[in-house]
Coordinates of C-alpha atoms in Angstrom, one line a residue:
X1 CA 0.1 -0.2 0.0
X2 CA 1.2 3.7 -0.7
X3 CA 2.2 6.2 1.9
X4 CA -0.5 7.2 4.3
X5 CA -1.7 10.6 4.1
X6 CA -4.7 10.9 6.3
X7 CA -6.1 14.5 6.6
X8 CA -5.4 15.8 10.3
X9 CA -2.4 13.7 10.9
X10 CA -4.1 10.6 11.7
X11 CA -2.2 8.3 9.3
X12 CA -5.6 6.8 7.5
X13 CA -6.1 8.0 4.1
X14 CA -9.8 9.1 3.5
X15 CA -11.8 9.6 0.5
X16 CA -15.1 11.0 -0.2
X17 CA -17.2 9.3 -3.0
X18 CA -20.1 11.7 -5.0
X19 CA -22.4 9.3 -6.2
X20 CA -24.1 6.4 -4.8
X21 CA -24.6 4.5 -8.4
X22 CA -22.6 1.5 -9.7
X23 CA -19.5 3.2 -10.3
X24 CA -19.5 5.0 -6.8
X25 CA -20.4 2.2 -5.0
X26 CA -17.5 0.2 -6.6
X27 CA -15.1 3.0 -5.9
X28 CA -16.1 3.0 -2.3
X29 CA -15.7 -0.6 -2.0
X30 CA -12.2 -0.8 -3.9
X31 CA -11.0 1.9 -1.7
X32 CA -12.2 0.5 1.6
X33 CA -10.8 -3.0 0.5
X34 CA -7.4 -1.1 0.3
X35 CA -7.5 0.4 4.0
X36 CA -8.9 3.7 3.1
X37 CA -11.6 5.4 5.1
X38 CA -14.7 6.2 2.8
X39 CA -17.7 8.1 2.9
X40 CA -20.1 7.6 -0.1
X41 CA -22.7 10.7 -0.5
X42 CA -25.7 10.4 -2.5
X43 CA -28.0 13.3 -3.3
X44 CA -31.2 11.1 -3.4
X45 CA -33.2 10.5 -0.1
X46 CA -32.5 6.8 -0.5
X47 CA -29.9 4.4 -2.3
X48 CA -31.7 2.5 -5.0
X49 CA -32.4 2.2 -8.9
X50 CA -35.5 1.7 -10.8
X51 CA -36.0 -1.4 -12.7
X52 CA -33.8 -2.1 -15.8
X53 CA -31.4 -4.9 -17.1
X54 CA -27.7 -4.8 -17.1
X55 CA -25.2 -6.4 -19.3
X56 CA -22.0 -7.4 -17.4
X57 CA -19.6 -8.5 -20.0
X58 CA -16.2 -10.3 -19.2
X59 CA -14.2 -7.4 -18.3
X60 CA -16.9 -6.2 -16.0
X61 CA -17.0 -9.6 -14.3
X62 CA -13.5 -9.4 -13.7
X63 CA -13.6 -6.2 -11.9
X64 CA -16.2 -7.5 -9.8
X65 CA -14.1 -10.4 -9.0
X66 CA -11.4 -8.0 -8.0
X67 CA -14.2 -6.3 -5.7
X68 CA -14.8 -9.7 -4.0
X69 CA -18.4 -10.0 -5.0
X70 CA -18.1 -11.6 -8.6
X71 CA -19.2 -15.1 -7.1
X72 CA -22.4 -13.2 -5.8
X73 CA -23.1 -11.7 -9.0
X74 CA -22.7 -14.9 -10.8
X75 CA -25.4 -16.8 -8.5
X76 CA -27.7 -13.8 -9.2
X77 CA -27.0 -13.4 -12.9
X78 CA -28.5 -15.5 -16.0
X79 CA -25.9 -16.5 -18.7
X80 CA -26.9 -15.2 -22.1
X81 CA -27.3 -18.7 -24.3
X82 CA -28.4 -17.0 -27.9
X83 CA -27.9 -13.7 -29.1
X84 CA -27.0 -11.4 -31.9
X85 CA -28.7 -9.1 -34.6
X86 CA -31.9 -9.5 -36.4
X87 CA -33.7 -7.6 -38.7
X88 CA -37.5 -6.3 -37.9
X89 CA -38.8 -9.6 -39.7
X90 CA -36.5 -11.8 -37.0
X91 CA -33.9 -12.7 -39.7
X92 CA -30.6 -13.2 -38.2
X93 CA -28.2 -10.8 -39.6
X94 CA -25.4 -11.7 -37.2
X95 CA -25.0 -14.2 -34.5
X96 CA -23.0 -14.3 -31.1
X97 CA -21.9 -17.6 -30.1
X98 CA -21.9 -16.7 -26.1
X99 CA -20.3 -20.1 -25.3
X100 CA -17.3 -19.3 -27.8
X101 CA -17.4 -15.7 -26.2
X102 CA -17.4 -17.4 -23.0
X103 CA -14.5 -19.9 -23.6
X104 CA -12.5 -17.1 -25.2
X105 CA -12.9 -14.2 -22.6
X106 CA -14.9 -15.0 -19.8
X107 CA -18.9 -15.1 -19.1
X108 CA -21.4 -12.6 -20.3
X109 CA -24.2 -12.5 -17.8
X110 CA -27.5 -10.4 -17.3
X111 CA -28.3 -9.1 -14.1
X112 CA -30.9 -6.8 -12.7
X113 CA -29.2 -3.4 -12.2
X114 CA -31.3 -3.1 -8.9
X115 CA -29.7 -6.5 -7.7
X116 CA -25.9 -5.5 -8.5
X117 CA -26.6 -2.4 -6.5
X118 CA -27.8 -4.4 -3.6
X119 CA -24.7 -6.6 -3.7
X120 CA -22.3 -3.7 -3.7
X121 CA -23.8 -1.8 -0.9
X122 CA -24.2 -5.0 1.4
X123 CA -20.2 -5.4 0.9
X124 CA -19.5 -1.8 2.2
X125 CA -19.3 -1.4 6.1
X126 CA -21.9 0.1 7.9
X127 CA -21.9 3.9 8.0
X128 CA -20.1 4.3 4.6
X129 CA -23.3 5.1 2.7
X130 CA -24.9 8.6 3.2
X131 CA -28.1 9.5 1.6
X132 CA -29.6 12.6 1.0
X133 CA -26.4 14.6 0.8
X134 CA -25.8 16.2 -2.5
X135 CA -22.4 17.9 -3.0
X136 CA -22.9 21.6 -3.1
X137 CA -19.1 22.8 -3.3
X138 CA -15.9 21.6 -3.6
X139 CA -12.2 23.1 -3.5
X140 CA -8.9 22.2 -2.4
X141 CA -7.9 22.3 1.3
X142 CA -4.4 21.7 2.4
X143 CA -3.2 18.4 0.8
X144 CA -6.7 17.4 0.0
X145 CA -10.2 18.4 -0.6
X146 CA -13.2 20.0 1.3
X147 CA -16.7 19.2 0.4
X148 CA -19.7 20.8 1.1
X149 CA -22.8 18.3 1.3
X150 CA -26.2 18.0 3.4
X151 CA -25.5 21.3 5.3
X152 CA -22.0 20.4 6.5
X153 CA -18.3 20.5 5.2
X154 CA -16.0 17.3 5.2
X155 CA -12.2 17.3 4.5
X156 CA -10.7 14.2 2.7
X157 CA -7.3 13.4 1.2
X158 CA -9.2 12.3 -2.0
X159 CA -12.6 13.2 -3.8
X160 CA -13.9 10.6 -6.2
X161 CA -16.6 12.0 -8.7
X162 CA -18.7 9.2 -9.6
X163 CA -21.9 11.6 -9.8
X164 CA -23.1 10.8 -13.1
X165 CA -23.1 12.7 -16.7
X166 CA -24.1 15.8 -15.2
X167 CA -21.6 15.9 -12.7
X168 CA -21.8 18.7 -9.9
X169 CA -18.0 18.0 -9.4
X170 CA -17.0 18.2 -13.1
X171 CA -18.8 21.5 -13.4
X172 CA -17.2 22.9 -10.3
X173 CA -13.6 21.9 -10.9
X174 CA -13.5 21.5 -14.7
X175 CA -15.7 24.5 -15.7
X176 CA -14.5 24.6 -19.4
X177 CA -15.1 21.1 -20.0
X178 CA -18.1 20.7 -22.7
X179 CA -21.3 19.3 -21.4
X180 CA -23.2 16.2 -22.5
X181 CA -24.2 16.3 -26.2
X182 CA -27.6 14.5 -27.5
X183 CA -26.8 11.3 -29.6
X184 CA -30.0 12.1 -31.7
X185 CA -31.9 9.2 -30.3
X186 CA -34.3 8.3 -27.5
X187 CA -34.7 5.0 -25.7
X188 CA -37.4 3.3 -23.8
X189 CA -36.6 0.8 -21.3
X190 CA -38.9 -1.6 -19.4
X191 CA -38.8 -4.9 -17.4
X192 CA -41.6 -7.4 -18.7
X193 CA -42.9 -10.4 -16.9
X194 CA -44.3 -12.4 -20.0
X195 CA -44.9 -15.8 -18.0
X196 CA -41.8 -17.2 -19.4
X197 CA -38.1 -17.0 -19.6
X198 CA -37.0 -16.3 -23.4
X199 CA -34.1 -18.3 -24.5
X200 CA -32.6 -15.8 -26.9
X201 CA -31.8 -12.2 -26.5
X202 CA -30.0 -9.6 -28.8
X203 CA -31.2 -6.8 -31.0
X204 CA -33.3 -6.3 -34.0
X205 CA -32.3 -3.3 -36.3
X206 CA -34.8 -1.2 -38.7
X207 CA -34.4 2.1 -40.0
X208 CA -33.7 4.5 -37.4
X209 CA -35.2 2.2 -34.8
X210 CA -33.9 -0.8 -32.6
X211 CA -35.4 -3.3 -30.2
X212 CA -33.2 -5.1 -27.6
X213 CA -34.2 -8.1 -25.7
X214 CA -32.5 -9.7 -22.8
X215 CA -33.8 -12.4 -20.4
X216 CA -33.4 -11.9 -16.6
X217 CA -32.6 -14.2 -14.2
X218 CA -36.1 -14.0 -12.2
X219 CA -37.8 -15.0 -15.4
X220 CA -38.6 -11.7 -16.6
X221 CA -37.2 -9.8 -19.7
X222 CA -35.6 -6.6 -20.0
X223 CA -36.6 -4.8 -23.1
X224 CA -35.2 -1.6 -24.7
X225 CA -36.7 0.3 -27.7
X226 CA -34.6 2.9 -29.5
X227 CA -35.6 5.8 -32.2
X228 CA -34.5 8.8 -33.7
X229 CA -36.3 11.8 -32.4
X230 CA -35.9 15.3 -31.3
X231 CA -34.5 15.8 -28.1
X232 CA -36.8 16.1 -25.2
X233 CA -40.0 14.8 -26.7
X234 CA -42.3 13.1 -24.2
X235 CA -45.5 11.5 -24.2
X236 CA -46.6 11.4 -20.5
X237 CA -48.9 8.4 -19.5
X238 CA -48.7 7.4 -23.4
X239 CA -45.1 6.3 -23.8
X240 CA -46.1 2.5 -24.0
X241 CA -48.5 3.4 -26.6
X242 CA -45.7 5.1 -28.5
X243 CA -43.6 2.1 -28.7
X244 CA -46.3 -0.4 -29.4
X245 CA -47.4 1.8 -32.3
X246 CA -43.5 2.1 -33.7
X247 CA -42.4 -1.8 -32.9
X248 CA -45.9 -3.7 -32.3
X249 CA -45.6 -5.3 -35.8
X250 CA -41.8 -6.3 -35.5
X251 CA -41.2 -10.1 -35.3
X252 CA -41.9 -12.4 -32.1
X253 CA -41.5 -12.0 -29.3
X254 CA -41.4 -8.2 -29.5
X255 CA -45.7 -7.8 -29.9
X256 CA -46.4 -10.1 -26.9
X257 CA -43.5 -8.6 -24.7
X258 CA -45.0 -5.2 -25.4
X259 CA -48.5 -6.5 -24.9
X260 CA -47.7 -7.8 -21.6
X261 CA -46.0 -4.6 -20.3
X262 CA -47.6 -2.0 -18.3
X263 CA -47.2 1.8 -18.6
X264 CA -45.5 2.3 -15.1
X265 CA -42.7 0.1 -16.1
X266 CA -41.7 2.1 -18.9
X267 CA -38.4 4.5 -18.4
X268 CA -37.8 7.1 -21.3
X269 CA -34.4 8.6 -21.7
X270 CA -32.7 10.7 -24.3
X271 CA -29.3 9.4 -25.1
X272 CA -26.5 11.7 -24.4
X273 CA -22.7 11.3 -24.3
X274 CA -19.7 13.4 -22.8
X275 CA -17.2 14.7 -25.2
X276 CA -13.5 13.6 -24.5
X277 CA -12.2 15.4 -21.4
X278 CA -8.4 16.3 -21.4
X279 CA -8.1 15.0 -18.2
X280 CA -9.7 13.1 -15.5
X281 CA -7.9 14.5 -12.8
X282 CA -7.9 18.0 -11.1
X283 CA -5.5 18.2 -7.9
X284 CA -6.9 15.5 -5.5
X285 CA -10.1 15.1 -7.3
X286 CA -10.6 12.2 -9.9
X287 CA -13.5 11.4 -12.2
X288 CA -15.2 7.7 -12.6
X289 CA -17.7 6.4 -14.7
X290 CA -20.3 8.4 -16.5
X291 CA -19.0 11.8 -14.7
X292 CA -15.7 11.2 -16.8
X293 CA -16.6 9.2 -20.0
X294 CA -20.5 9.0 -20.1
X295 CA -21.0 6.9 -23.7
X296 CA -23.9 5.7 -25.5
X297 CA -25.1 2.3 -24.7
X298 CA -24.3 0.4 -28.0
X299 CA -21.5 -1.5 -26.6
X300 CA -23.2 -2.3 -23.2
X301 CA -20.1 -1.0 -21.6
X302 CA -21.0 2.2 -19.4
X303 CA -21.2 0.2 -16.2
X304 CA -18.3 -2.1 -17.0
X305 CA -16.2 0.9 -17.6
X306 CA -17.2 2.4 -14.4
X307 CA -16.2 -1.2 -12.6
X308 CA -12.8 -1.1 -14.2
X309 CA -12.4 2.4 -13.0
X310 CA -13.0 1.8 -9.5
X311 CA -10.7 -1.1 -9.7
X312 CA -7.9 0.5 -11.3
X313 CA -8.0 3.6 -9.2
X314 CA -7.6 1.5 -5.8
X315 CA -5.0 -0.6 -7.4
X316 CA -2.8 2.3 -8.5
X317 CA -3.3 4.1 -5.1
X318 CA -2.0 0.7 -3.5
X319 CA 1.3 0.6 -5.6
X320 CA 2.3 4.3 -6.2
X321 CA 4.4 6.5 -3.6
X322 CA 1.5 9.1 -3.0
X323 CA -1.8 10.1 -4.1
X324 CA -0.9 12.5 -6.7
X325 CA 1.4 10.1 -8.5
X326 CA -1.5 7.5 -8.5
X327 CA -3.9 10.1 -10.1
X328 CA -1.7 10.8 -12.7
X329 CA -1.1 7.0 -13.4
X330 CA -4.9 6.5 -13.2
X331 CA -5.6 9.2 -16.0
X332 CA -2.7 7.8 -18.3
X333 CA -4.6 4.3 -17.9
X334 CA -8.1 5.2 -18.0
X335 CA -8.6 8.2 -20.3
X336 CA -7.5 6.6 -23.5
X337 CA -9.1 3.2 -23.1
X338 CA -12.3 4.8 -22.1
X339 CA -12.5 7.3 -24.9
X340 CA -11.6 4.8 -27.7
X341 CA -14.5 2.6 -26.4
X342 CA -16.7 5.5 -26.0
X343 CA -15.9 6.6 -29.9
X344 CA -16.6 3.0 -31.0
X345 CA -20.0 2.9 -29.3
X346 CA -20.9 6.2 -30.9
X347 CA -20.0 5.0 -34.5
X348 CA -21.9 1.8 -33.9
X349 CA -25.0 3.5 -32.8
X350 CA -24.6 6.1 -35.7
X351 CA -24.8 3.0 -38.3
X352 CA -27.6 1.1 -36.1
X353 CA -29.6 4.4 -36.3
X354 CA -29.4 4.7 -40.2
X355 CA -32.7 5.5 -41.8
X356 CA -31.9 5.5 -45.5
X357 CA -33.1 2.2 -47.1
X358 CA -30.0 2.0 -49.6
X359 CA -27.7 2.5 -46.3
X360 CA -30.0 0.2 -44.2
X361 CA -29.8 -2.6 -47.0
X362 CA -26.0 -2.5 -47.4
X363 CA -25.5 -2.3 -43.5
X364 CA -27.6 -5.5 -43.1
X365 CA -25.8 -7.1 -46.1
X366 CA -22.2 -6.6 -44.6
X367 CA -23.6 -7.8 -41.0
X368 CA -24.6 -11.0 -42.8
X369 CA -21.3 -11.5 -44.7
X370 CA -19.0 -10.6 -41.6
X371 CA -18.1 -14.1 -39.9
X372 CA -19.0 -14.3 -36.5
X373 CA -15.5 -15.1 -35.5
X374 CA -14.5 -11.7 -36.8
X375 CA -17.2 -9.8 -34.6
X376 CA -15.7 -11.8 -31.6
X377 CA -12.0 -10.9 -32.8
X378 CA -13.2 -7.5 -32.9
X379 CA -14.2 -7.4 -29.2
X380 CA -10.7 -8.4 -28.0
X381 CA -9.6 -5.0 -27.2
X382 CA -12.6 -4.4 -24.9
X383 CA -13.1 -7.6 -23.3
X384 CA -9.5 -8.7 -22.7
X385 CA -9.1 -6.2 -19.9
X386 CA -7.3 -7.7 -16.5
X387 CA -7.1 -5.9 -13.3
X388 CA -3.7 -4.1 -12.8
X389 CA -1.3 -6.7 -11.2
X390 CA -3.4 -9.7 -12.5

């Protein structure tokens, strides 16, 4: 472990984590396991997450193993068996051999996002989590940081900003950094109980529209629908009708899933991404997860990259002589990788959302002609990641 630099001369290093989502909880757990005294601040009144599915790719599962909770996640997760990309009529354009993927890289699992959060929260020591504590001001203090939150002020050696795409900490300490940009499409997410577990997942691509299906371990199905649309459009109370109109005539089991859904389960969000930042570090503050590199969801890597961030940060703090050297190493390790993955995800989303009939016909043809082995090989730079020192 690196040199102790606890504020106030206690010898115990201290960290404040802003944000109680997957990245923030993972960072809190990673630092705690490395001997740090940690507080995780969450602006919401409770720690929680409304229902949605989450793909944990082999790199994310390895990060969870490094956090000591990999086995718990595997027990809760459902291994995908069949996946790929289809057209609106259900014809396969590309298939993903998930067994070959698992043999080559490790398992791809689906889990309910709320369940992963429960596992991460349960692994943290009592007293670590502080709900209803929104960060209102941050600034340097001595050799650390001072954070105002929930009507009080705290000092620490390190501030980890895991407070999402519209990060308060990033706005305060990176005032010149560009804000999130709309990707041009919106998404509806819902979990459906259709009475049976589906044997197949994957995506179906149309013209400016997509549907994704992912079976969940409890027998329900995670469904997401994507469409090109102006930013900010909403149909309160009628979002389910909107996606039924768009996608209700697509191939089975999409109509059946939409028929079994209820309006209260539908979440709609416009997709935004964060332009590349010049640095993830400012003094003793460091950005992590969406606060650093919010990306479109087309590679399913957002949460996985946040888990990588957390494990890498703690490992480098363990092996570097001081906090500043570790943060420099973190920036050099994480920024190029996450920004490459974000660019790749953006490109995939752009192609998937093409509207032109000739362009989509060419796209679909190229997908059919591309060997499945080439698709898996192309994933290697993303999925081959290992925690530092492993």
